[in-house]
PDB file of C-alpha atoms in Angstrom:
ATOM      1  CA  ALA A 127     -48.441 -31.165 -19.882  1.00 44.00           C
ATOM      2  CA  CYS A 128     -44.722 -28.893 -19.648  1.00 53.00           C
ATOM      3  CA  GLU A 129     -44.480 -29.667 -23.081  1.00 58.00           C
ATOM      4  CA  ILE A 130     -47.943 -27.648 -23.681  1.00 59.00           C
ATOM      5  CA  LYS A 131     -48.059 -25.633 -20.690  1.00 61.00           C
ATOM      6  CA  TRP A 132     -44.810 -24.199 -21.253  1.00 65.00           C
ATOM      7  CA  GLU A 133     -44.232 -24.483 -24.995  1.00 68.00           C
ATOM      8  CA  ARG A 134     -42.927 -20.773 -25.902  1.00 68.00           C
ATOM      9  CA  GLU A 135     -40.286 -20.874 -22.921  1.00 71.00           C
ATOM     10  CA  ASN A 136     -39.304 -24.529 -23.722  1.00 73.00           C
ATOM     11  CA  PHE A 137     -38.576 -23.374 -27.693  1.00 79.00           C
ATOM     12  CA  ASN A 138     -36.911 -19.952 -26.221  1.00 84.00           C
ATOM     13  CA  TRP A 139     -34.823 -22.523 -24.612  1.00 90.00           C
ATOM     14  CA  GLU A 140     -33.545 -24.032 -27.610  1.00 91.00           C
ATOM     15  CA  LYS A 141     -31.713 -21.090 -28.645  1.00 93.00           C
ATOM     16  CA  HIS A 142     -29.549 -21.361 -25.889  1.00 94.00           C
ATOM     17  CA  LEU A 143     -28.698 -25.409 -26.567  1.00 94.00           C
ATOM     18  CA  GLN A 144     -28.779 -24.699 -30.265  1.00 95.00           C
ATOM     19  CA  LEU A 145     -25.937 -21.697 -29.446  1.00 96.00           C
ATOM     20  CA  SER A 146     -23.742 -24.245 -27.100  1.00 96.00           C
ATOM     21  CA  GLU A 147     -24.348 -26.802 -29.885  1.00 96.00           C
ATOM     22  CA  TYR A 148     -22.405 -23.957 -32.202  1.00 96.00           C
ATOM     23  CA  LEU A 149     -20.271 -22.856 -30.086  1.00 97.00           C
ATOM     24  CA  LEU A 150     -19.217 -25.997 -29.411  1.00 97.00           C
ATOM     25  CA  ASN A 151     -18.603 -27.639 -32.743  1.00 96.00           C
ATOM     26  CA  SER A 152     -17.905 -25.008 -35.444  1.00 94.00           C
ATOM     27  CA  SER A 153     -14.757 -22.990 -36.342  1.00 95.00           C
ATOM     28  CA  PHE A 154     -16.872 -19.841 -36.302  1.00 96.00           C
ATOM     29  CA  LYS A 155     -15.207 -17.056 -34.748  1.00 98.00           C
ATOM     30  CA  TYR A 156     -18.758 -15.330 -33.979  1.00 98.00           C
ATOM     31  CA  ILE A 157     -22.182 -16.471 -33.828  1.00 98.00           C
ATOM     32  CA  LEU A 158     -25.313 -14.608 -34.241  1.00 98.00           C
ATOM     33  CA  MET A 159     -28.540 -15.386 -32.471  1.00 97.00           C
ATOM     34  CA  MET A 160     -31.455 -13.537 -33.516  1.00 96.00           C
ATOM     35  CA  ASP A 161     -35.329 -14.604 -33.615  1.00 95.00           C
ATOM     36  CA  ALA A 162     -36.927 -15.130 -36.919  1.00 94.00           C
ATOM     37  CA  ASP A 163     -39.300 -11.895 -36.405  1.00 94.00           C
ATOM     38  CA  ALA A 164     -36.218  -9.606 -36.055  1.00 95.00           C
ATOM     39  CA  ALA A 165     -34.116  -8.023 -39.365  1.00 95.00           C
ATOM     40  CA  PHE A 166     -31.419  -6.118 -40.521  1.00 96.00           C
ATOM     41  CA  THR A 167     -32.650  -1.989 -41.411  1.00 94.00           C
ATOM     42  CA  GLN A 168     -29.308  -0.583 -42.886  1.00 94.00           C
ATOM     43  CA  LEU A 169     -28.505  -2.957 -45.734  1.00 94.00           C
ATOM     44  CA  ASP A 170     -25.203  -0.902 -46.853  1.00 95.00           C
ATOM     45  CA  ARG A 171     -24.138  -1.131 -43.063  1.00 96.00           C
ATOM     46  CA  ASP A 172     -21.846  -3.923 -41.350  1.00 98.00           C
ATOM     47  CA  THR A 173     -23.728  -4.180 -38.542  1.00 98.00           C
ATOM     48  CA  LEU A 174     -22.232  -7.618 -37.494  1.00 98.00           C
ATOM     49  CA  GLY A 175     -18.865  -6.311 -38.556  1.00 98.00           C
ATOM     50  CA  GLY A 176     -19.196  -3.383 -35.922  1.00 98.00           C
ATOM     51  CA  MET A 177     -20.590  -5.809 -33.341  1.00 98.00           C
ATOM     52  CA  ALA A 178     -17.638  -7.945 -33.797  1.00 98.00           C
ATOM     53  CA  ALA A 179     -15.317  -4.832 -33.484  1.00 98.00           C
ATOM     54  CA  THR A 180     -17.168  -3.835 -30.554  1.00 98.00           C
ATOM     55  CA  LEU A 181     -16.264  -6.497 -29.206  1.00 98.00           C
ATOM     56  CA  GLU A 182     -12.375  -6.314 -29.755  1.00 98.00           C
ATOM     57  CA  ASP A 183     -12.502  -3.283 -28.700  1.00 98.00           C
ATOM     58  CA  GLN A 184     -13.889  -3.610 -24.962  1.00 98.00           C
ATOM     59  CA  ARG A 185     -11.966  -7.312 -24.513  1.00 98.00           C
ATOM     60  CA  LYS A 186     -15.700  -8.702 -24.616  1.00 98.00           C
ATOM     61  CA  GLU A 187     -17.303 -11.979 -25.419  1.00 98.00           C
ATOM     62  CA  LEU A 188     -21.028 -10.898 -25.889  1.00 98.00           C
ATOM     63  CA  ILE A 189     -23.481  -8.269 -26.766  1.00 98.00           C
ATOM     64  CA  VAL A 190     -26.709  -8.760 -25.133  1.00 98.00           C
ATOM     65  CA  THR A 191     -29.509  -6.166 -25.926  1.00 97.00           C
ATOM     66  CA  SER A 192     -31.652  -3.808 -23.637  1.00 96.00           C
ATOM     67  CA  GLU A 193     -35.420  -2.849 -23.783  1.00 94.00           C
ATOM     68  CA  ASP A 194     -34.652   0.767 -23.634  1.00 92.00           C
ATOM     69  CA  TRP A 195     -37.259   1.669 -25.622  1.00 86.00           C
ATOM     70  CA  LEU A 196     -39.863   0.789 -22.806  1.00 89.00           C
ATOM     71  CA  LYS A 197     -40.091   2.676 -19.576  1.00 88.00           C
ATOM     72  CA  ASN A 198     -37.956   1.304 -17.025  1.00 89.00           C
ATOM     73  CA  GLY A 199     -36.408  -1.449 -19.814  1.00 92.00           C
ATOM     74  CA  GLU A 200     -32.965   0.368 -19.997  1.00 93.00           C
ATOM     75  CA  ARG A 201     -31.499  -2.594 -17.559  1.00 94.00           C
ATOM     76  CA  ARG A 202     -33.692  -5.528 -18.809  1.00 95.00           C
ATOM     77  CA  VAL A 203     -31.996  -8.177 -21.645  1.00 96.00           C
ATOM     78  CA  ASN A 204     -34.368  -8.880 -24.215  1.00 95.00           C
ATOM     79  CA  GLY A 205     -33.313 -12.665 -25.454  1.00 94.00           C
ATOM     80  CA  GLY A 206     -34.544 -11.900 -29.617  1.00 94.00           C
ATOM     81  CA  LEU A 207     -30.701 -11.265 -29.976  1.00 97.00           C
ATOM     82  CA  LEU A 208     -27.157 -12.925 -28.777  1.00 98.00           C
ATOM     83  CA  PHE A 209     -24.336 -11.794 -30.227  1.00 98.00           C
ATOM     84  CA  VAL A 210     -21.585 -14.152 -28.930  1.00 98.00           C
ATOM     85  CA  LYS A 211     -17.699 -14.605 -29.875  1.00 98.00           C
ATOM     86  CA  ASN A 212     -16.793 -18.505 -29.782  1.00 98.00           C
ATOM     87  CA  SER A 213     -14.710 -18.445 -26.779  1.00 98.00           C
ATOM     88  CA  VAL A 214     -14.000 -20.598 -23.198  1.00 98.00           C
ATOM     89  CA  PHE A 215     -17.019 -18.212 -22.010  1.00 98.00           C
ATOM     90  CA  GLY A 216     -19.095 -18.059 -24.164  1.00 98.00           C
ATOM     91  CA  ARG A 217     -19.256 -21.675 -24.677  1.00 98.00           C
ATOM     92  CA  ASN A 218     -19.514 -21.940 -20.981  1.00 97.00           C
ATOM     93  CA  LEU A 219     -22.116 -19.880 -20.273  1.00 98.00           C
ATOM     94  CA  PHE A 220     -24.669 -21.498 -22.980  1.00 97.00           C
ATOM     95  CA  GLN A 221     -23.807 -24.545 -21.400  1.00 96.00           C
ATOM     96  CA  ASP A 222     -24.486 -23.422 -17.965  1.00 95.00           C
ATOM     97  CA  THR A 223     -28.192 -21.556 -18.840  1.00 95.00           C
ATOM     98  CA  PHE A 224     -29.684 -24.272 -20.180  1.00 94.00           C
ATOM     99  CA  GLU A 225     -28.082 -27.043 -18.014  1.00 92.00           C
ATOM    100  CA  ALA A 226     -29.193 -24.733 -15.154  1.00 91.00           C
ATOM    101  CA  HIS A 227     -32.900 -24.994 -17.234  1.00 89.00           C
ATOM    102  CA  VAL A 228     -32.991 -28.490 -17.592  1.00 87.00           C
ATOM    103  CA  ILE A 229     -32.464 -28.756 -13.897  1.00 86.00           C
ATOM    104  CA  GLY A 230     -34.645 -26.745 -12.573  1.00 80.00           C
ATOM    105  CA  PRO A 231     -34.920 -25.471  -8.500  1.00 74.00           C
ATOM    106  CA  GLY A 232     -32.205 -28.484  -8.072  1.00 70.00           C
ATOM    107  CA  ARG A 233     -31.526 -29.475  -4.685  1.00 72.00           C
ATOM    108  CA  GLU A 234     -33.055 -27.656  -2.129  1.00 72.00           C
ATOM    109  CA  ASP A 235     -33.812 -24.579  -4.555  1.00 68.00           C
ATOM    110  CA  ARG A 236     -30.365 -23.696  -5.585  1.00 73.00           C
ATOM    111  CA  GLY A 237     -30.595 -24.688  -9.239  1.00 81.00           C
ATOM    112  CA  LEU A 238     -27.468 -25.310 -10.716  1.00 86.00           C
ATOM    113  CA  GLU A 239     -24.149 -25.486  -8.337  1.00 88.00           C
ATOM    114  CA  LYS A 240     -21.460 -25.064 -10.033  1.00 93.00           C
ATOM    115  CA  TRP A 241     -21.603 -22.788 -13.473  1.00 95.00           C
ATOM    116  CA  ARG A 242     -18.914 -23.678 -15.684  1.00 97.00           C
ATOM    117  CA  ILE A 243     -18.554 -19.312 -15.984  1.00 97.00           C
ATOM    118  CA  GLY A 244     -17.640 -19.148 -11.903  1.00 96.00           C
ATOM    119  CA  ALA A 245     -21.218 -18.704 -10.561  1.00 94.00           C
ATOM    120  CA  ARG A 246     -22.400 -20.542  -8.131  1.00 91.00           C
ATOM    121  CA  ASP A 247     -26.336 -21.945  -6.841  1.00 88.00           C
ATOM    122  CA  ARG A 248     -28.255 -19.844  -9.474  1.00 87.00           C
ATOM    123  CA  ARG A 249     -31.379 -21.000 -10.924  1.00 85.00           C
ATOM    124  CA  CYS A 250     -32.767 -20.185 -14.070  1.00 84.00           C
ATOM    125  CA  GLY A 251     -36.519 -20.629 -14.425  1.00 71.00           C
ATOM    126  CA  GLY A 252     -39.093 -18.746 -16.128  1.00 76.00           C
ATOM    127  CA  ASN A 253     -37.670 -17.956 -19.853  1.00 87.00           C
ATOM    128  CA  GLU A 254     -34.484 -18.104 -21.107  1.00 92.00           C
ATOM    129  CA  GLN A 255     -34.487 -13.867 -20.772  1.00 92.00           C
ATOM    130  CA  ASP A 256     -35.528 -13.990 -17.176  1.00 92.00           C
ATOM    131  CA  CYS A 257     -31.773 -15.988 -16.994  1.00 93.00           C
ATOM    132  CA  LEU A 258     -29.847 -13.011 -18.984  1.00 96.00           C
ATOM    133  CA  ASN A 259     -31.476 -11.000 -16.334  1.00 94.00           C
ATOM    134  CA  GLN A 260     -30.894 -12.808 -13.440  1.00 92.00           C
ATOM    135  CA  LEU A 261     -27.204 -12.930 -14.641  1.00 95.00           C
ATOM    136  CA  LEU A 262     -26.434  -9.537 -15.686  1.00 94.00           C
ATOM    137  CA  GLY A 263     -25.186  -7.783 -12.252  1.00 90.00           C
ATOM    138  CA  LEU A 264     -23.066 -10.840 -11.765  1.00 96.00           C
ATOM    139  CA  PRO A 265     -19.558  -9.967 -12.173  1.00 97.00           C
ATOM    140  CA  GLU A 266     -19.158 -13.588 -13.783  1.00 97.00           C
ATOM    141  CA  PHE A 267     -21.238 -12.651 -16.643  1.00 97.00           C
ATOM    142  CA  SER A 268     -20.516  -8.836 -16.361  1.00 96.00           C
ATOM    143  CA  LYS A 269     -17.135  -8.962 -16.706  1.00 97.00           C
ATOM    144  CA  HIS A 270     -17.676 -10.588 -20.337  1.00 98.00           C
ATOM    145  CA  SER A 271     -20.729  -8.842 -21.834  1.00 98.00           C
ATOM    146  CA  ILE A 272     -21.627  -5.913 -22.641  1.00 98.00           C
ATOM    147  CA  LEU A 273     -25.706  -4.553 -22.460  1.00 98.00           C
ATOM    148  CA  GLU A 274     -26.072  -2.408 -25.685  1.00 97.00           C
ATOM    149  CA  SER A 275     -28.846  -0.337 -26.626  1.00 94.00           C
ATOM    150  CA  GLY A 276     -32.581  -2.193 -27.859  1.00 93.00           C
ATOM    151  CA  LEU A 277     -32.892   1.377 -29.601  1.00 90.00           C
ATOM    152  CA  ARG A 278     -29.885   0.478 -32.576  1.00 93.00           C
ATOM    153  CA  TYR A 279     -29.667  -3.030 -32.305  1.00 95.00           C
ATOM    154  CA  ASN A 280     -32.797  -4.917 -30.952  1.00 92.00           C
ATOM    155  CA  ARG A 281     -35.911  -2.094 -31.169  1.00 90.00           C
ATOM    156  CA  GLY A 282     -39.166  -3.300 -30.638  1.00 88.00           C
ATOM    157  CA  GLY A 283     -41.487  -2.744 -33.752  1.00 83.00           C
ATOM    158  CA  CYS A 284     -44.085  -1.697 -31.633  1.00 82.00           C
ATOM    159  CA  LEU A 285     -42.472   1.494 -31.930  1.00 76.00           C
ATOM    160  CA  LEU A 286     -43.927   1.506 -35.352  1.00 79.00           C
ATOM    161  CA  GLY A 287     -47.720   1.443 -33.851  1.00 79.00           C
ATOM    162  CA  ARG A 288     -48.289   1.104 -30.544  1.00 78.00           C
ATOM    163  CA  CYS A 289     -46.349  -0.503 -27.865  1.00 80.00           C
ATOM    164  CA  GLY A 290     -47.910  -3.026 -25.099  1.00 83.00           C
ATOM    165  CA  GLU A 291     -46.644  -1.160 -22.092  1.00 83.00           C
ATOM    166  CA  PRO A 292     -45.949   2.559 -21.627  1.00 83.00           C
ATOM    167  CA  THR A 293     -42.299   3.894 -24.149  1.00 82.00           C
ATOM    168  CA  ASN A 294     -39.264   5.987 -23.324  1.00 76.00           C
ATOM    169  CA  ASP A 295     -39.873   9.439 -25.040  1.00 64.00           C
ATOM    170  CA  PRO A 296     -38.423   9.593 -28.383  1.00 62.00           C
ATOM    171  CA  PRO A 297     -34.292  11.091 -27.891  1.00 60.00           C
ATOM    172  CA  GLY A 298     -35.486  13.967 -29.840  1.00 63.00           C
ATOM    173  CA  ARG A 299     -35.513  12.154 -33.381  1.00 63.00           C
ATOM    174  CA  PRO A 300     -38.206   9.893 -35.229  1.00 65.00           C
ATOM    175  CA  LEU A 301     -37.788   6.337 -33.975  1.00 67.00           C
ATOM    176  CA  GLY A 302     -39.215   4.907 -37.407  1.00 75.00           C
ATOM    177  CA  MET A 303     -37.603   2.924 -40.080  1.00 81.00           C
ATOM    178  CA  ALA A 304     -35.930   5.887 -41.670  1.00 81.00           C
ATOM    179  CA  ASP A 305     -33.645   6.506 -38.181  1.00 84.00           C
ATOM    180  CA  SER A 306     -30.082   5.860 -38.994  1.00 87.00           C
ATOM    181  CA  ASP A 307     -29.587   5.408 -35.582  1.00 90.00           C
ATOM    182  CA  LEU A 308     -31.668   1.809 -35.763  1.00 92.00           C
ATOM    183  CA  GLU A 309     -29.809  -1.261 -37.400  1.00 95.00           C
ATOM    184  CA  ILE A 310     -32.112  -3.983 -36.330  1.00 95.00           C
ATOM    185  CA  ILE A 311     -35.712  -4.109 -35.245  1.00 94.00           C
ATOM    186  CA  HIS A 312     -37.674  -7.007 -33.867  1.00 92.00           C
ATOM    187  CA  PHE A 313     -41.148  -7.518 -34.090  1.00 90.00           C
TER     188      PHE A 313
END
């Protein structure tokens, strides 16, 4: 029953398990997890090199992107793009999030009691995107991460047509594929 009712959410959680395994078992310096329905738009630009430089310049280890193209989406993480440095924090974070998912409510509805990243008594219900949004305000998460604009790195493809919820007003320029600020679009 769980497999059928929660199929989409379980598939999304596999991203965190896969990230954890890559981070623990590879020598890659950075790892990008991007949904299959997302695409690079500026093929003459080194988007990933720019993201790595941003992490290094700001001494951070994870880039997540907002849904700032939607009304009320500026502080809401979209789980379709994660760019992580292979570091202790990165390895610990994705072990923690997946473990919190598996544990569910945990003992006395406290979720995962002791996170490797330093958080305590946190649960990650729903999907992996909900979990990242719950972590966003925690110092154990925010001191290692950057919330980048989804308008640049993970723009909803709905902006090419119609979105299912209200959108923000265009920032004084067309938001189509010709937008030079757009680096990754997510359908």
